[in-house]
Each structure stands twice: as C-alpha cells, then as structure tokens.
Amino acid sequence: MAATAYTAASAVLTPRVPVTTTRCSALPNLPPRLPTSSFSSISIKQVSESRRFSSVQIRASSSEETSLDANELFTDLKEKWDGVENKSTVLLYGGGAIVGIWLSSIVVGAINSIPLVPKLLELVGLGYTGWFVYRYLLFKQSRKELATDIEAIKKKISGTE
C-alpha cells in the first residue's frame, strides 16, 4: 500500500512534458567549462603571459608639486576677493550671467521642442562648419590669415593694442 501511494505521488509530481529553462537576460552565455585534461594542452607562452599580466601593479602616488591644498585654495580666493574694489559689480555681473544662462536654456529647450527645427539648425551648423573649413583651414594662406586675426583679437581683449 505504501508503494502504491509513493507511485501515485510521484506520478502527480513529475511533469509529463520535459521542462526547459529559458534565459531572459541580455548577458552573453559563458563558454563551456574545459575538462581538466585539456589544461595540459595550454602552451607555456600563454601561461607566462598570464603570469606577466597578473604581476603588473599600478600604484598612484602624489607628489608635493601637484598636490592641491584646500586651505591654500581658499586663502588664494580670499586674497583675490579682498583685492576686488567693486564687489557689488562683480556680484551683479555673476548673477546676470547665471540668469542669462538659465534664460538661454529655456529658449533652446523651447526651440528644440518645435518639430523639424532642430534638424534644420543641425543642417545650418553643418553648412557653416563646411564653409569655415573651406575658408580658413583648407589652404595655408588662409590658415595664416586666421592666426593673425586671432592674435589681433587677443591683443584687443588684453588691451595691448
């Protein structure tokens, strides 16, 4: 009787259709594991290369010249801020720059939401880039002209002109 109950229970619990597991992962399958007898076929060169790469150690070190001390940075900033005569003007310009960047971000976001306009602006940008390369970068004489124009602008900005 116990044997009949066991066979009845096993008949209920064993599935009649073979169960296959499916993977729902984007990860690739691992290669099959090699049997231990295939390790004898690994060449000595592969073993020496693996030892060479495993023995490489990278250590980061800091030098006195490149270290940046936070206190030194704050003291430099404090000295420069104390050297500024018109602090209200600096704060006003800084606040205006932040507001200008915020407003330009809003405008660019609004323009970007209009259909076809972003693609049109990309075409305009590509056209201008092509013209700039042709006009200033393609030929040696025009590169010299660009360099002199940049130097003139630098002198105008720095006030040495």
CSV table of N, CA and C in Angstrom, one decimal:
chain,number,residue,atom,x,y,z
A,1,MET,N,0.8,-1.2,0.0
A,1,MET,CA,0.0,0.0,0.0
A,1,MET,C,0.9,1.3,0.0
A,2,ALA,N,2.0,1.2,0.7
A,2,ALA,CA,2.9,2.4,0.8
A,2,ALA,C,3.5,2.6,-0.6
A,3,ALA,N,3.8,1.5,-1.3
A,3,ALA,CA,4.4,1.6,-2.6
A,3,ALA,C,3.4,2.2,-3.6
A,4,THR,N,2.1,1.9,-3.4
A,4,THR,CA,1.1,2.5,-4.3
A,4,THR,C,1.0,4.0,-4.1
A,5,ALA,N,1.0,4.4,-2.8
A,5,ALA,CA,0.9,5.8,-2.5
A,5,ALA,C,2.1,6.5,-3.0
A,6,TYR,N,3.3,5.9,-3.0
A,6,TYR,CA,4.5,6.5,-3.5
A,6,TYR,C,4.5,6.7,-5.0
A,7,THR,N,4.0,5.7,-5.7
A,7,THR,CA,3.9,5.8,-7.2
A,7,THR,C,2.9,6.8,-7.6
A,8,ALA,N,1.8,6.9,-6.8
A,8,ALA,CA,0.7,7.9,-7.1
A,8,ALA,C,1.3,9.3,-6.9
A,9,ALA,N,2.0,9.5,-5.8
A,9,ALA,CA,2.5,10.8,-5.5
A,9,ALA,C,3.6,11.2,-6.6
A,10,SER,N,4.4,10.2,-7.0
A,10,SER,CA,5.4,10.6,-8.0
A,10,SER,C,4.8,10.8,-9.3
A,11,ALA,N,3.7,10.2,-9.6
A,11,ALA,CA,3.0,10.4,-10.9
A,11,ALA,C,2.4,11.8,-10.9
A,12,VAL,N,2.0,12.3,-9.8
A,12,VAL,CA,1.4,13.6,-9.8
A,12,VAL,C,2.5,14.7,-9.8
A,13,LEU,N,3.6,14.4,-9.2
A,13,LEU,CA,4.7,15.5,-9.0
A,13,LEU,C,5.6,15.5,-10.2
A,14,THR,N,5.8,14.5,-11.0
A,14,THR,CA,6.6,14.5,-12.1
A,14,THR,C,5.9,15.1,-13.3
A,15,PRO,N,6.5,16.0,-14.0
A,15,PRO,CA,5.8,16.6,-15.2
A,15,PRO,C,6.0,15.6,-16.4
A,16,ARG,N,5.0,15.6,-17.2
A,16,ARG,CA,5.0,14.7,-18.4
A,16,ARG,C,5.7,15.4,-19.6
A,17,VAL,N,5.7,16.7,-19.6
A,17,VAL,CA,6.4,17.5,-20.7
A,17,VAL,C,7.8,17.8,-20.1
A,18,PRO,N,8.8,17.6,-20.9
A,18,PRO,CA,10.2,18.0,-20.4
A,18,PRO,C,10.2,19.5,-20.2
A,19,VAL,N,10.8,19.9,-19.1
A,19,VAL,CA,10.9,21.3,-18.7
A,19,VAL,C,12.2,21.8,-19.2
A,20,THR,N,12.1,22.9,-19.9
A,20,THR,CA,13.3,23.6,-20.4
A,20,THR,C,13.3,25.0,-19.8
A,21,THR,N,14.5,25.4,-19.4
A,21,THR,CA,14.6,26.8,-18.8
A,21,THR,C,15.0,27.7,-19.9
A,22,THR,N,14.4,28.9,-19.9
A,22,THR,CA,14.7,29.9,-20.9
A,22,THR,C,15.4,31.0,-20.1
A,23,ARG,N,16.4,31.7,-20.8
A,23,ARG,CA,17.1,32.8,-20.1
A,23,ARG,C,16.4,34.1,-20.6
A,24,CYS,N,16.2,34.9,-19.7
A,24,CYS,CA,15.6,36.3,-20.1
A,24,CYS,C,16.6,37.3,-19.7
A,25,SER,N,17.9,37.1,-20.1
A,25,SER,CA,18.9,38.1,-19.8
A,25,SER,C,19.6,38.5,-21.0
A,26,ALA,N,20.1,39.7,-21.0
A,26,ALA,CA,20.9,40.3,-22.1
A,26,ALA,C,22.3,39.9,-22.0
A,27,LEU,N,22.7,39.2,-21.0
A,27,LEU,CA,24.1,38.8,-20.8
A,27,LEU,C,24.5,37.7,-21.7
A,28,PRO,N,25.6,37.6,-22.3
A,28,PRO,CA,26.0,36.5,-23.2
A,28,PRO,C,26.2,35.2,-22.4
A,29,ASN,N,26.1,34.1,-23.0
A,29,ASN,CA,26.4,32.8,-22.4
A,29,ASN,C,27.9,32.7,-22.2
A,30,LEU,N,28.2,32.0,-21.1
A,30,LEU,CA,29.6,31.7,-20.9
A,30,LEU,C,30.1,30.5,-21.7
A,31,PRO,N,31.3,30.5,-22.1
A,31,PRO,CA,31.8,29.3,-22.9
A,31,PRO,C,31.8,28.1,-22.0
A,32,PRO,N,31.7,26.9,-22.6
A,32,PRO,CA,31.6,25.7,-21.8
A,32,PRO,C,32.9,25.5,-21.0
A,33,ARG,N,32.8,24.9,-19.8
A,33,ARG,CA,34.0,24.7,-19.0
A,33,ARG,C,34.8,23.6,-19.6
A,34,LEU,N,36.1,23.8,-19.6
A,34,LEU,CA,37.1,22.9,-20.2
A,34,LEU,C,37.3,21.8,-19.2
A,35,PRO,N,37.4,20.5,-19.7
A,35,PRO,CA,37.8,19.5,-18.8
A,35,PRO,C,39.2,19.6,-18.3
A,36,THR,N,39.6,19.0,-17.2
A,36,THR,CA,40.9,19.2,-16.6
A,36,THR,C,42.0,18.6,-17.5
A,37,SER,N,41.6,17.6,-18.4
A,37,SER,CA,42.6,17.0,-19.2
A,37,SER,C,43.1,18.0,-20.3
A,38,SER,N,42.2,19.0,-20.7
A,38,SER,CA,42.6,19.9,-21.7
A,38,SER,C,43.6,21.0,-21.2
A,39,PHE,N,43.8,21.1,-19.9
A,39,PHE,CA,44.7,22.1,-19.4
A,39,PHE,C,46.2,21.7,-19.8
A,40,SER,N,46.4,20.5,-20.1
A,40,SER,CA,47.8,20.1,-20.5
A,40,SER,C,48.1,20.6,-21.9
A,41,SER,N,47.1,21.0,-22.6
A,41,SER,CA,47.4,21.4,-24.0
A,41,SER,C,47.7,22.9,-24.0
A,42,ILE,N,47.6,23.6,-22.9
A,42,ILE,CA,47.9,25.1,-22.9
A,42,ILE,C,49.4,25.3,-23.0
A,43,SER,N,49.7,26.2,-23.9
A,43,SER,CA,51.2,26.4,-24.2
A,43,SER,C,51.8,27.1,-23.0
A,44,ILE,N,53.1,27.0,-23.0
A,44,ILE,CA,53.9,27.7,-21.9
A,44,ILE,C,53.9,29.2,-22.2
A,45,LYS,N,53.7,29.6,-23.4
A,45,LYS,CA,53.7,31.0,-23.7
A,45,LYS,C,52.5,31.7,-23.1
A,46,GLN,N,51.3,31.0,-23.2
A,46,GLN,CA,50.1,31.5,-22.6
A,46,GLN,C,50.2,31.6,-21.1
A,47,VAL,N,50.8,30.7,-20.5
A,47,VAL,CA,51.0,30.7,-19.0
A,47,VAL,C,51.9,31.8,-18.6
A,48,SER,N,53.0,32.0,-19.3
A,48,SER,CA,53.9,33.1,-19.0
A,48,SER,C,53.3,34.4,-19.2
A,49,GLU,N,52.5,34.6,-20.3
A,49,GLU,CA,51.8,35.9,-20.5
A,49,GLU,C,50.8,36.2,-19.4
A,50,SER,N,50.0,35.1,-19.0
A,50,SER,CA,49.1,35.4,-17.9
A,50,SER,C,49.8,35.7,-16.6
A,51,ARG,N,50.9,35.1,-16.3
A,51,ARG,CA,51.7,35.5,-15.1
A,51,ARG,C,52.2,36.9,-15.3
A,52,ARG,N,52.7,37.3,-16.5
A,52,ARG,CA,53.2,38.6,-16.7
A,52,ARG,C,52.1,39.7,-16.4
A,53,PHE,N,50.9,39.5,-16.9
A,53,PHE,CA,49.9,40.5,-16.7
A,53,PHE,C,49.3,40.5,-15.3
A,54,SER,N,49.4,39.3,-14.7
A,54,SER,CA,48.9,39.3,-13.3
A,54,SER,C,49.8,40.0,-12.3
A,55,SER,N,51.1,40.1,-12.7
A,55,SER,CA,52.1,40.7,-11.8
A,55,SER,C,52.2,42.2,-12.0
A,56,VAL,N,51.5,42.7,-12.9
A,56,VAL,CA,51.6,44.2,-13.1
A,56,VAL,C,50.7,44.9,-12.0
A,57,GLN,N,51.3,45.8,-11.3
A,57,GLN,CA,50.6,46.5,-10.3
A,57,GLN,C,50.8,48.0,-10.6
A,58,ILE,N,49.7,48.7,-10.4
A,58,ILE,CA,49.7,50.1,-10.7
A,58,ILE,C,49.5,50.8,-9.3
A,59,ARG,N,50.3,51.7,-9.0
A,59,ARG,CA,50.2,52.4,-7.7
A,59,ARG,C,50.2,53.9,-8.0
A,60,ALA,N,49.3,54.6,-7.4
A,60,ALA,CA,49.2,56.0,-7.5
A,60,ALA,C,49.9,56.7,-6.4
A,61,SER,N,50.7,57.7,-6.7
A,61,SER,CA,51.5,58.4,-5.7
A,61,SER,C,51.3,59.9,-6.0
A,62,SER,N,51.3,60.6,-4.9
A,62,SER,CA,51.1,62.0,-5.0
A,62,SER,C,52.5,62.7,-4.8
A,63,SER,N,52.7,63.7,-5.5
A,63,SER,CA,54.0,64.4,-5.3
A,63,SER,C,53.6,65.8,-4.7
A,64,GLU,N,54.6,66.4,-4.1
A,64,GLU,CA,54.5,67.7,-3.5
A,64,GLU,C,54.0,68.8,-4.4
A,65,GLU,N,54.5,68.7,-5.7
A,65,GLU,CA,54.2,69.8,-6.6
A,65,GLU,C,52.8,69.8,-7.1
A,66,THR,N,52.2,68.6,-7.3
A,66,THR,CA,50.9,68.6,-7.9
A,66,THR,C,49.8,68.5,-6.9
A,67,SER,N,50.1,68.4,-5.6
A,67,SER,CA,49.0,68.3,-4.6
A,67,SER,C,48.4,69.7,-4.4
A,68,LEU,N,47.1,69.7,-4.3
A,68,LEU,CA,46.3,70.9,-4.1
A,68,LEU,C,45.7,70.9,-2.7
A,69,ASP,N,46.1,71.9,-2.0
A,69,ASP,CA,45.7,72.0,-0.6
A,69,ASP,C,44.4,72.9,-0.6
A,70,ALA,N,43.4,72.4,0.0
A,70,ALA,CA,42.1,73.2,0.1
A,70,ALA,C,42.3,74.5,0.8
A,71,ASN,N,43.1,74.5,1.9
A,71,ASN,CA,43.3,75.7,2.6
A,71,ASN,C,44.0,76.8,1.8
A,72,GLU,N,45.0,76.3,1.0
A,72,GLU,CA,45.7,77.2,0.1
A,72,GLU,C,44.8,77.8,-1.0
A,73,LEU,N,43.9,77.0,-1.5
A,73,LEU,CA,43.0,77.4,-2.5
A,73,LEU,C,42.0,78.5,-1.9
A,74,PHE,N,41.5,78.2,-0.7
A,74,PHE,CA,40.6,79.2,-0.1
A,74,PHE,C,41.3,80.5,0.3
A,75,THR,N,42.6,80.4,0.7
A,75,THR,CA,43.3,81.7,1.0
A,75,THR,C,43.6,82.5,-0.3
A,76,ASP,N,43.9,81.8,-1.4
A,76,ASP,CA,44.1,82.5,-2.6
A,76,ASP,C,42.8,83.2,-3.1
A,77,LEU,N,41.7,82.5,-3.0
A,77,LEU,CA,40.4,83.1,-3.4
A,77,LEU,C,40.1,84.2,-2.5
A,78,LYS,N,40.3,84.1,-1.2
A,78,LYS,CA,40.1,85.2,-0.3
A,78,LYS,C,40.9,86.4,-0.6
A,79,GLU,N,42.2,86.2,-0.9
A,79,GLU,CA,43.1,87.3,-1.3
A,79,GLU,C,42.6,88.0,-2.5
A,80,LYS,N,42.2,87.2,-3.5
A,80,LYS,CA,41.7,87.9,-4.8
A,80,LYS,C,40.4,88.6,-4.5
A,81,TRP,N,39.5,88.0,-3.7
A,81,TRP,CA,38.2,88.7,-3.4
A,81,TRP,C,38.5,90.0,-2.6
A,82,ASP,N,39.4,90.0,-1.7
A,82,ASP,CA,39.7,91.2,-1.0
A,82,ASP,C,40.4,92.2,-1.9
A,83,GLY,N,41.0,91.8,-2.9
A,83,GLY,CA,41.7,92.7,-3.9
A,83,GLY,C,40.7,93.4,-4.8
A,84,VAL,N,39.4,92.9,-4.9
A,84,VAL,CA,38.4,93.5,-5.8
A,84,VAL,C,37.9,94.7,-5.1
A,85,GLU,N,37.9,95.8,-5.9
A,85,GLU,CA,37.4,97.1,-5.3
A,85,GLU,C,35.9,97.2,-5.4
A,86,ASN,N,35.3,96.8,-6.5
A,86,ASN,CA,33.8,97.0,-6.7
A,86,ASN,C,33.1,95.6,-6.6
A,87,LYS,N,32.9,95.1,-5.4
A,87,LYS,CA,32.4,93.8,-5.2
A,87,LYS,C,30.9,93.7,-5.7
A,88,SER,N,30.2,94.8,-5.5
A,88,SER,CA,28.7,94.7,-6.0
A,88,SER,C,28.6,94.6,-7.5
A,89,THR,N,29.5,95.1,-8.2
A,89,THR,CA,29.5,95.0,-9.7
A,89,THR,C,29.9,93.5,-10.1
A,90,VAL,N,30.8,92.9,-9.4
A,90,VAL,CA,31.2,91.5,-9.7
A,90,VAL,C,30.0,90.6,-9.4
A,91,LEU,N,29.3,90.9,-8.2
A,91,LEU,CA,28.1,90.0,-7.9
A,91,LEU,C,27.0,90.3,-8.9
A,92,LEU,N,26.8,91.5,-9.3
A,92,LEU,CA,25.8,91.8,-10.3
A,92,LEU,C,26.1,91.1,-11.7
A,93,TYR,N,27.3,91.2,-12.1
A,93,TYR,CA,27.7,90.5,-13.4
A,93,TYR,C,27.6,89.0,-13.2
A,94,GLY,N,28.0,88.4,-12.1
A,94,GLY,CA,27.8,87.0,-11.9
A,94,GLY,C,26.4,86.5,-11.9
A,95,GLY,N,25.5,87.3,-11.2
A,95,GLY,CA,24.1,87.0,-11.2
A,95,GLY,C,23.5,87.1,-12.5
A,96,GLY,N,23.9,88.2,-13.3
A,96,GLY,CA,23.4,88.3,-14.6
A,96,GLY,C,23.8,87.2,-15.5
A,97,ALA,N,25.0,86.7,-15.4
A,97,ALA,CA,25.5,85.6,-16.2
A,97,ALA,C,24.7,84.3,-15.9
A,98,ILE,N,24.4,84.1,-14.6
A,98,ILE,CA,23.6,82.9,-14.3
A,98,ILE,C,22.2,83.0,-14.8
A,99,VAL,N,21.6,84.2,-14.7
A,99,VAL,CA,20.2,84.4,-15.3
A,99,VAL,C,20.2,84.3,-16.8
A,100,GLY,N,21.3,84.8,-17.4
A,100,GLY,CA,21.4,84.7,-18.9
A,100,GLY,C,21.5,83.2,-19.3
A,101,ILE,N,22.3,82.4,-18.6
A,101,ILE,CA,22.4,81.0,-19.0
A,101,ILE,C,21.1,80.3,-18.8
A,102,TRP,N,20.4,80.6,-17.7
A,102,TRP,CA,19.1,80.0,-17.4
A,102,TRP,C,18.1,80.3,-18.5
A,103,LEU,N,18.0,81.6,-18.9
A,103,LEU,CA,17.1,82.0,-19.9
A,103,LEU,C,17.4,81.4,-21.3
A,104,SER,N,18.7,81.3,-21.6
A,104,SER,CA,19.1,80.7,-22.9
A,104,SER,C,18.8,79.2,-22.9
A,105,SER,N,18.9,78.6,-21.7
A,105,SER,CA,18.5,77.2,-21.7
A,105,SER,C,17.0,77.0,-21.9
A,106,ILE,N,16.2,77.9,-21.4
A,106,ILE,CA,14.7,77.8,-21.6
A,106,ILE,C,14.4,78.0,-23.1
A,107,VAL,N,15.1,79.0,-23.7
A,107,VAL,CA,14.8,79.3,-25.1
A,107,VAL,C,15.3,78.1,-26.0
A,108,VAL,N,16.4,77.6,-25.7
A,108,VAL,CA,16.9,76.4,-26.5
A,108,VAL,C,15.9,75.2,-26.4
A,109,GLY,N,15.5,75.0,-25.1
A,109,GLY,CA,14.5,73.9,-24.9
A,109,GLY,C,13.2,74.1,-25.7
A,110,ALA,N,12.7,75.4,-25.7
A,110,ALA,CA,11.5,75.7,-26.5
A,110,ALA,C,11.7,75.5,-28.0
A,111,ILE,N,12.8,75.9,-28.5
A,111,ILE,CA,13.1,75.8,-29.9
A,111,ILE,C,13.3,74.3,-30.3
A,112,ASN,N,13.9,73.5,-29.4
A,112,ASN,CA,14.1,72.1,-29.6
A,112,ASN,C,12.8,71.3,-29.6
A,113,SER,N,11.8,71.8,-29.0
A,113,SER,CA,10.5,71.1,-29.0
A,113,SER,C,9.7,71.3,-30.2
A,114,ILE,N,10.1,72.3,-31.1
A,114,ILE,CA,9.3,72.5,-32.3
A,114,ILE,C,9.8,71.5,-33.4
A,115,PRO,N,8.8,70.8,-34.0
A,115,PRO,CA,9.2,69.7,-35.0
A,115,PRO,C,10.0,70.3,-36.2
A,116,LEU,N,11.0,69.6,-36.6
A,116,LEU,CA,11.8,69.9,-37.8
A,116,LEU,C,12.8,71.0,-37.6
A,117,VAL,N,12.7,71.9,-36.6
A,117,VAL,CA,13.6,73.0,-36.4
A,117,VAL,C,15.0,72.5,-35.9
A,118,PRO,N,15.0,71.5,-35.0
A,118,PRO,CA,16.4,71.0,-34.6
A,118,PRO,C,17.2,70.5,-35.8
A,119,LYS,N,16.5,69.7,-36.6
A,119,LYS,CA,17.2,69.2,-37.8
A,119,LYS,C,17.7,70.3,-38.8
A,120,LEU,N,16.8,71.3,-38.9
A,120,LEU,CA,17.2,72.4,-39.8
A,120,LEU,C,18.4,73.1,-39.2
A,121,LEU,N,18.4,73.3,-37.9
A,121,LEU,CA,19.5,74.0,-37.3
A,121,LEU,C,20.8,73.2,-37.3
A,122,GLU,N,20.7,71.8,-37.3
A,122,GLU,CA,21.8,71.0,-37.5
A,122,GLU,C,22.4,71.1,-38.9
A,123,LEU,N,21.5,71.2,-39.9
A,123,LEU,CA,22.0,71.5,-41.3
A,123,LEU,C,22.7,72.8,-41.4
A,124,VAL,N,22.1,73.8,-40.8
A,124,VAL,CA,22.8,75.1,-40.8
A,124,VAL,C,24.2,75.1,-40.2
A,125,GLY,N,24.3,74.4,-39.0
A,125,GLY,CA,25.5,74.2,-38.4
A,125,GLY,C,26.6,73.4,-39.2
A,126,LEU,N,26.1,72.4,-39.9
A,126,LEU,CA,27.0,71.6,-40.7
A,126,LEU,C,27.4,72.5,-41.9
A,127,GLY,N,26.5,73.3,-42.5
A,127,GLY,CA,26.9,74.1,-43.6
A,127,GLY,C,27.9,75.2,-43.2
A,128,TYR,N,27.7,75.8,-42.0
A,128,TYR,CA,28.7,76.8,-41.5
A,128,TYR,C,30.0,76.2,-41.2
A,129,THR,N,30.0,74.9,-40.7
A,129,THR,CA,31.3,74.3,-40.4
A,129,THR,C,32.0,74.0,-41.7
A,130,GLY,N,31.3,73.5,-42.7
A,130,GLY,CA,31.9,73.3,-44.0
A,130,GLY,C,32.5,74.6,-44.6
A,131,TRP,N,31.8,75.7,-44.5
A,131,TRP,CA,32.3,76.9,-45.0
A,131,TRP,C,33.5,77.4,-44.3
A,132,PHE,N,33.5,77.2,-42.9
A,132,PHE,CA,34.6,77.7,-42.1
A,132,PHE,C,35.9,76.9,-42.5
A,133,VAL,N,35.7,75.6,-42.6
A,133,VAL,CA,36.9,74.7,-43.0
A,133,VAL,C,37.4,75.1,-44.4
A,134,TYR,N,36.5,75.4,-45.3
A,134,TYR,CA,36.9,75.8,-46.7
A,134,TYR,C,37.6,77.2,-46.6
A,135,ARG,N,37.0,78.1,-45.9
A,135,ARG,CA,37.5,79.5,-45.8
A,135,ARG,C,38.8,79.6,-45.1
A,136,TYR,N,38.9,79.0,-43.9
A,136,TYR,CA,40.1,79.2,-43.0
A,136,TYR,C,41.0,78.1,-42.8
A,137,LEU,N,40.7,76.9,-43.0
A,137,LEU,CA,41.5,75.7,-42.6
A,137,LEU,C,42.1,75.0,-43.8
A,138,LEU,N,41.5,75.1,-45.0
A,138,LEU,CA,41.9,74.2,-46.1
A,138,LEU,C,43.3,74.6,-46.7
A,139,PHE,N,43.5,75.9,-46.8
A,139,PHE,CA,44.7,76.4,-47.5
A,139,PHE,C,45.6,77.1,-46.5
A,140,LYS,N,46.9,77.0,-46.8
A,140,LYS,CA,48.0,77.5,-45.9
A,140,LYS,C,47.8,79.0,-45.7
A,141,GLN,N,47.6,79.8,-46.8
A,141,GLN,CA,47.5,81.2,-46.7
A,141,GLN,C,46.3,81.6,-45.8
A,142,SER,N,45.2,80.9,-45.9
A,142,SER,CA,44.0,81.3,-45.1
A,142,SER,C,44.2,80.9,-43.7
A,143,ARG,N,45.0,79.8,-43.4
A,143,ARG,CA,45.3,79.5,-42.0
A,143,ARG,C,46.2,80.6,-41.4
A,144,LYS,N,47.1,81.1,-42.1
A,144,LYS,CA,47.9,82.2,-41.6
A,144,LYS,C,47.0,83.5,-41.3
A,145,GLU,N,46.1,83.7,-42.2
A,145,GLU,CA,45.2,84.8,-42.0
A,145,GLU,C,44.4,84.6,-40.7
A,146,LEU,N,43.9,83.4,-40.5
A,146,LEU,CA,43.1,83.1,-39.3
A,146,LEU,C,44.0,83.3,-38.1
A,147,ALA,N,45.2,82.9,-38.1
A,147,ALA,CA,46.1,83.0,-37.0
A,147,ALA,C,46.4,84.5,-36.7
A,148,THR,N,46.5,85.4,-37.7
A,148,THR,CA,46.7,86.8,-37.5
A,148,THR,C,45.5,87.4,-36.9
A,149,ASP,N,44.3,87.0,-37.4
A,149,ASP,CA,43.0,87.5,-36.9
A,149,ASP,C,42.9,87.2,-35.4
A,150,ILE,N,43.2,85.9,-35.0
A,150,ILE,CA,43.1,85.5,-33.6
A,150,ILE,C,44.1,86.3,-32.7
A,151,GLU,N,45.3,86.5,-33.2
A,151,GLU,CA,46.2,87.3,-32.4
A,151,GLU,C,45.7,88.7,-32.3
A,152,ALA,N,45.1,89.3,-33.3
A,152,ALA,CA,44.6,90.7,-33.2
A,152,ALA,C,43.5,90.8,-32.2
A,153,ILE,N,42.6,89.7,-32.2
A,153,ILE,CA,41.5,89.7,-31.2
A,153,ILE,C,42.1,89.6,-29.8
A,154,LYS,N,43.1,88.7,-29.6
A,154,LYS,CA,43.8,88.6,-28.3
A,154,LYS,C,44.3,89.9,-27.8
A,155,LYS,N,45.0,90.6,-28.7
A,155,LYS,CA,45.6,91.9,-28.3
A,155,LYS,C,44.5,92.9,-27.9
A,156,LYS,N,43.4,92.9,-28.7
A,156,LYS,CA,42.3,93.8,-28.4
A,156,LYS,C,41.6,93.5,-27.1
A,157,ILE,N,41.5,92.2,-26.7
A,157,ILE,CA,40.9,91.9,-25.5
A,157,ILE,C,41.8,92.2,-24.3
A,158,SER,N,43.1,91.9,-24.5
A,158,SER,CA,44.0,92.1,-23.4
A,158,SER,C,44.4,93.6,-23.2
A,159,GLY,N,44.1,94.4,-24.2
A,159,GLY,CA,44.3,95.9,-24.2
A,159,GLY,C,45.8,96.2,-24.5
A,160,THR,N,46.5,95.4,-25.1
A,160,THR,CA,47.9,95.7,-25.5
A,160,THR,C,48.0,96.3,-26.9
A,161,GLU,N,46.9,96.5,-27.6
A,161,GLU,CA,46.9,97.1,-28.9
A,161,GLU,C,47.0,98.6,-28.9
